[in-house]
Short mmCIF file of C-alpha atoms in Angstrom, two decimals:
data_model
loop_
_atom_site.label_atom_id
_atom_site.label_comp_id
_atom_site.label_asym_id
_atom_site.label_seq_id
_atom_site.Cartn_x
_atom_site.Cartn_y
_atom_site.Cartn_z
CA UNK A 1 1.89 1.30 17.73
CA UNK A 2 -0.66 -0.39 15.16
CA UNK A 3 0.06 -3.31 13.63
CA UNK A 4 -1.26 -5.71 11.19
CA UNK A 5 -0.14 -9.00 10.86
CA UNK A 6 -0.45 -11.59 8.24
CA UNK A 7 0.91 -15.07 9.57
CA UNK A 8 1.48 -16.37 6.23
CA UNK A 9 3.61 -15.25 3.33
CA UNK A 10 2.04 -17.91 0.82
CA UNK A 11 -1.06 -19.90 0.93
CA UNK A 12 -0.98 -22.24 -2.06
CA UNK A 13 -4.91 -23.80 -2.55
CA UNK A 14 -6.42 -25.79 -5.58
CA UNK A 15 -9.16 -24.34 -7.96
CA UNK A 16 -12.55 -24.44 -6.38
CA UNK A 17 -10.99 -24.75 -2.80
CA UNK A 18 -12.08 -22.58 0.23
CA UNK A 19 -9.92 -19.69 0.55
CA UNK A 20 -9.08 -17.40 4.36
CA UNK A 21 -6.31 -15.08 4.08
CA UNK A 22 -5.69 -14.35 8.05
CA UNK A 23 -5.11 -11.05 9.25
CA UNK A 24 -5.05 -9.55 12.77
CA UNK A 25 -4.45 -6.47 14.06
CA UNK A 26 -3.87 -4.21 17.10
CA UNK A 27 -4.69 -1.09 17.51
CA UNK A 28 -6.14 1.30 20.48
CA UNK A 29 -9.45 2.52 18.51
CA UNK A 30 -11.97 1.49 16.07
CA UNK A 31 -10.33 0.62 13.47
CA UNK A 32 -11.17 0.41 10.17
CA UNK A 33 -9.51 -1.89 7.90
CA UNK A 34 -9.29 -2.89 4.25
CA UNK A 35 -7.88 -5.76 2.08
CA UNK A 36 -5.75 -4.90 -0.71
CA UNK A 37 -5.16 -6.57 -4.04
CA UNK A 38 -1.61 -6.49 -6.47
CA UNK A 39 -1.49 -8.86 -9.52
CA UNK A 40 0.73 -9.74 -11.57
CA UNK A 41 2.37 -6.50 -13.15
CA UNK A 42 -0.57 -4.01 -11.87
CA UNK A 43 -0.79 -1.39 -9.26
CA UNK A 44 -1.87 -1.84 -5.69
CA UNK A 45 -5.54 -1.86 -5.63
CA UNK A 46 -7.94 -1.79 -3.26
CA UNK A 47 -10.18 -4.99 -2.73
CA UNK A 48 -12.49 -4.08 -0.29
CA UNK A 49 -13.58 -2.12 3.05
CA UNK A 50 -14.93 -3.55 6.18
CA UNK A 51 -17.41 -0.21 6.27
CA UNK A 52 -19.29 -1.39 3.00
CA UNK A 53 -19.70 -4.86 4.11
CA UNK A 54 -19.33 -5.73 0.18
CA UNK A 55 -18.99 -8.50 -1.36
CA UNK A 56 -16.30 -8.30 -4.05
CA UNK A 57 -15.36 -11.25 -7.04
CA UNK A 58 -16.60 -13.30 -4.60
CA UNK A 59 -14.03 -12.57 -1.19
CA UNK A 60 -16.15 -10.95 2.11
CA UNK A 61 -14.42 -10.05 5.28
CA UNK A 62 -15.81 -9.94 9.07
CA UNK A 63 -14.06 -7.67 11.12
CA UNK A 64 -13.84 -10.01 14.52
CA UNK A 65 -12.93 -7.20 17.56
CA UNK A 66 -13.07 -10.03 20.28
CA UNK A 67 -10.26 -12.04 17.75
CA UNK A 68 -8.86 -8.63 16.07
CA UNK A 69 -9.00 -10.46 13.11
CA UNK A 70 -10.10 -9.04 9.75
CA UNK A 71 -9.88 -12.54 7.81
CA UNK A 72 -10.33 -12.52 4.14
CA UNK A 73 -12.57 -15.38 2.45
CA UNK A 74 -13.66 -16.88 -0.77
CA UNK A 75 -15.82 -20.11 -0.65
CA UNK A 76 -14.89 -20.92 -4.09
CA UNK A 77 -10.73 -20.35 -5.54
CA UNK A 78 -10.67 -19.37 -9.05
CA UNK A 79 -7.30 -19.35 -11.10
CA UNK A 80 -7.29 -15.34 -11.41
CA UNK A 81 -7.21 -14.76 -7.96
CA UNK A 82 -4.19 -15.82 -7.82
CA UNK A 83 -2.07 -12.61 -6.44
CA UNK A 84 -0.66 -10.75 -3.39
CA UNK A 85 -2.92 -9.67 -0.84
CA UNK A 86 -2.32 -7.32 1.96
CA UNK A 87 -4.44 -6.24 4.91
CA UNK A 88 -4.70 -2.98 5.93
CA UNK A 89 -5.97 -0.10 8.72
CA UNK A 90 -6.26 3.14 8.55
CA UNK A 91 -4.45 5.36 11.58
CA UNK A 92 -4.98 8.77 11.98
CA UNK A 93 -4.57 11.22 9.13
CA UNK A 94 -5.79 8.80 6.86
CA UNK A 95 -2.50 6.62 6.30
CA UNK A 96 -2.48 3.43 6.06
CA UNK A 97 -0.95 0.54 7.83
CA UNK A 98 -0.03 -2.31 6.25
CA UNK A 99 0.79 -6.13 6.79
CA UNK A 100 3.61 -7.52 5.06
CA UNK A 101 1.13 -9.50 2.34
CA UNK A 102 0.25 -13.36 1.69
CA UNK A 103 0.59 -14.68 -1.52
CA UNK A 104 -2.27 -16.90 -2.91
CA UNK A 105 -1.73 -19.55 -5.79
CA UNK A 106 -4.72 -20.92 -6.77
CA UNK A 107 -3.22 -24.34 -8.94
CA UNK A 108 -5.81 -25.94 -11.60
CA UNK B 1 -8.90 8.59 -17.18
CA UNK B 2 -5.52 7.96 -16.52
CA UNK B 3 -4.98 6.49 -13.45
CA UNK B 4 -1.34 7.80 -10.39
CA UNK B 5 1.85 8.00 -12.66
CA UNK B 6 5.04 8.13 -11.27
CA UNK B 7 8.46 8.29 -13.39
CA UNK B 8 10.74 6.78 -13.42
CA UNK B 9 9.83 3.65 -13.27
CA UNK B 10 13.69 1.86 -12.38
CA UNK B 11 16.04 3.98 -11.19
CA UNK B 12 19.87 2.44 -10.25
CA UNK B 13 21.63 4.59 -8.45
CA UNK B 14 25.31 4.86 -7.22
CA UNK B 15 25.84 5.21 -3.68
CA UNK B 16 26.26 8.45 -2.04
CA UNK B 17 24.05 10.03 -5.75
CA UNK B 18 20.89 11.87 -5.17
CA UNK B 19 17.40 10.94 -6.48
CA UNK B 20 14.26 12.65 -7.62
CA UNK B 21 11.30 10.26 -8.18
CA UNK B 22 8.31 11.88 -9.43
CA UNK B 23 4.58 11.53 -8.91
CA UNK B 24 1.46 12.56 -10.64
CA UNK B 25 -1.94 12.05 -9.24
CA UNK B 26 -5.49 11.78 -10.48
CA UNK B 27 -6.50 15.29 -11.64
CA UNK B 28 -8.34 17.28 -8.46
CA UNK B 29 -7.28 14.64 -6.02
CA UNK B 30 -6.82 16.53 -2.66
CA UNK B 31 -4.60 14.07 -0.77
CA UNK B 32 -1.44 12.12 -1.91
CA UNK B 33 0.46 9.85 0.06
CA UNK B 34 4.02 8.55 -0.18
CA UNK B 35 4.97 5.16 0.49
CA UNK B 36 8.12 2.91 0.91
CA UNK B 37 7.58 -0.76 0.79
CA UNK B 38 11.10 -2.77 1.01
CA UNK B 39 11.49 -6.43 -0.36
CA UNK B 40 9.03 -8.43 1.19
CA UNK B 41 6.96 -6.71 3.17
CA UNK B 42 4.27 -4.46 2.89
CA UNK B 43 4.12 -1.17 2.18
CA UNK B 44 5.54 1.48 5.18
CA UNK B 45 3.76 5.18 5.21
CA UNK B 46 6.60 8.15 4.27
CA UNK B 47 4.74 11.30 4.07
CA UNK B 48 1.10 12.48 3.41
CA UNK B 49 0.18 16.24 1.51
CA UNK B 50 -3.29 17.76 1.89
CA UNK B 51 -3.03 19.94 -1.50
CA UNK B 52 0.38 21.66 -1.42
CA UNK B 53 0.86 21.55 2.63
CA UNK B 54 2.65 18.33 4.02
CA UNK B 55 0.45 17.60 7.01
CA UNK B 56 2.35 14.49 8.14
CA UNK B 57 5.78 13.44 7.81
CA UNK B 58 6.61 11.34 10.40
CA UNK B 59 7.51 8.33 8.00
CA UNK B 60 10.30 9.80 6.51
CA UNK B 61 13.27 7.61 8.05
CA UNK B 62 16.03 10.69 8.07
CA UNK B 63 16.55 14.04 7.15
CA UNK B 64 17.78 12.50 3.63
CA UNK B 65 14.39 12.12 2.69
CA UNK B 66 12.51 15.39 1.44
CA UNK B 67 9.06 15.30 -0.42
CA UNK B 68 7.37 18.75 -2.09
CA UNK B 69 4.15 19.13 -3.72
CA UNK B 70 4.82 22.99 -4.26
CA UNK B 71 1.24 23.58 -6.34
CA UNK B 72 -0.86 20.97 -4.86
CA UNK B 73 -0.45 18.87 -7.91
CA UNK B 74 2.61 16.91 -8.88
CA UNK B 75 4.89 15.37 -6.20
CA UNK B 76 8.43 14.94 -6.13
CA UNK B 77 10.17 12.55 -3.28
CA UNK B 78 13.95 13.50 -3.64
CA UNK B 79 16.81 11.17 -1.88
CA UNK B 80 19.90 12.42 -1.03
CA UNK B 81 23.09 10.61 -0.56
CA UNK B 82 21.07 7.73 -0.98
CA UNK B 83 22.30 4.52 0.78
CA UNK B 84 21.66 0.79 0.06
CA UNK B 85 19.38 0.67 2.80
CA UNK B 86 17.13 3.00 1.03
CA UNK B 87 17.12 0.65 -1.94
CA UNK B 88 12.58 -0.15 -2.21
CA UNK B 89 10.10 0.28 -4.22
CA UNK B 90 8.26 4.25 -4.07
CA UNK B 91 4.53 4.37 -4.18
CA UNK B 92 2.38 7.29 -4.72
CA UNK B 93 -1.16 7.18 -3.72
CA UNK B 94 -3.53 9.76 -4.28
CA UNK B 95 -7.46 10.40 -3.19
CA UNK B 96 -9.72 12.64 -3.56
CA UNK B 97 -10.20 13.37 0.17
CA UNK B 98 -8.68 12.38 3.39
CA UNK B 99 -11.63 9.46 3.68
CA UNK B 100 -11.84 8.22 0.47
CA UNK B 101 -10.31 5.44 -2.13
CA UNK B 102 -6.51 5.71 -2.47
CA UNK B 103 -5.42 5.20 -5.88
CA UNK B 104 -2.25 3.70 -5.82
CA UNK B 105 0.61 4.01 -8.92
CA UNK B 106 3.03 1.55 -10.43
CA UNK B 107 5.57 2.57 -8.34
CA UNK B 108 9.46 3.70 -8.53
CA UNK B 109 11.80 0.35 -7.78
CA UNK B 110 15.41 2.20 -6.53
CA UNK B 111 17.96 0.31 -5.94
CA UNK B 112 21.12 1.58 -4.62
CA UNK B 113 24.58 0.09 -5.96
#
């Protein structure tokens, strides 16, 4: 079965800090894989998609297929991106697969 | 416009009751997705409707679970007997194809007493 794994549940970093949110993954294909966003008191939201290679408020991600490893990074922490991030692939049919989230606290 | 609604948004129920939570998606999206996402983890894939046909629903955990989208609109996941173990939070997501942006709602938070 896929999987996505996100080793930690919080990563707690100061403002201006380097931020990596880890992920890896398994799973028998090409995957495709996405990071997604939930602050405070919103709705899940989608950060951003390996495919488009974006840059978005400042986070990239480089899907690694030698590491499996989708890692999410920010050179620079700002207070407001303080949230819960989860990492996710897309299986067949479209439906995603999720990892269980990390929690970033950016302190001032 | 407005964004995935679903209603309501708490729901307590009594062990053994049956629940209807309710979705609306973005007007003319094709695909909706149900999701269940327990405390602490991530979110775990339910069911998945291409318009009004369920294409997939190998995420539904027992035959308790039943999900409809009759016109190829609105969405209701219904619960019966629900058990403690089914207490989560519900999310809808909807997109406008089966490759595009899911658009994700507030969610339903159930919790079984």
């Amino acid at each position: 079965a896929q999987r996505v794994t996100q080793p930690e549940k919080l990563l707690s970093v100061f403002k201006g800090a380097p931020v990596e949110l880890k992920c890896n993954y398994s799973y028998s294909g090409s995957p495709e894989l996405f990071w997604y966003v939930q602050y405070s008191r919103q709705r899940l939201q989608l950060l951003l998609r390996h495919i488009s290679r974006e840059s978005i408020k400042g986070f990239t991600a480089d899907l690694n297929k030698g590491e499996t490893s989708f890692h999410l990074k920010k050179p620079f922490a700002q207070e407001e991106d303080s949230a819960m991030y989860y990492c996710a692939l897309v299986e067949y049919g479209n439906k995603l697969v999720f990892g269980a989230g990390t929690i970033l606290r950016v302190k001032s | 416009g407005a964004g995935v609604s679903q209603s309501p948004r708490y729901k307590v129920a009594k062990r053994g009751q049956d629940v209807a939570l309710r979705c609306d998606p973005i007007s003319g999206h094709v695909s909706l997705f149900w999701y269940q996402q327990a405390l602490g983890q991530g979110p775990e894939f339910l069911t998945y409707f291409q318009n009004e046909a369920q294409l997939d629903k190998s995420g539904l955990p027992s035959d308790r679970f039943f999900a409809e989208r009759p016109e190829g609109s609105v969405s209701t996941l219904k619960i019966q007997r629900t058990q403690q173990e089914d207490s989560a939070v519900y999310l809808c997501a909807s997109s406008e194809d089966r490759n595009t942006e899911a658009f994700f709602g507030q969610g339903t938070r159930l919790t079984v007493v």
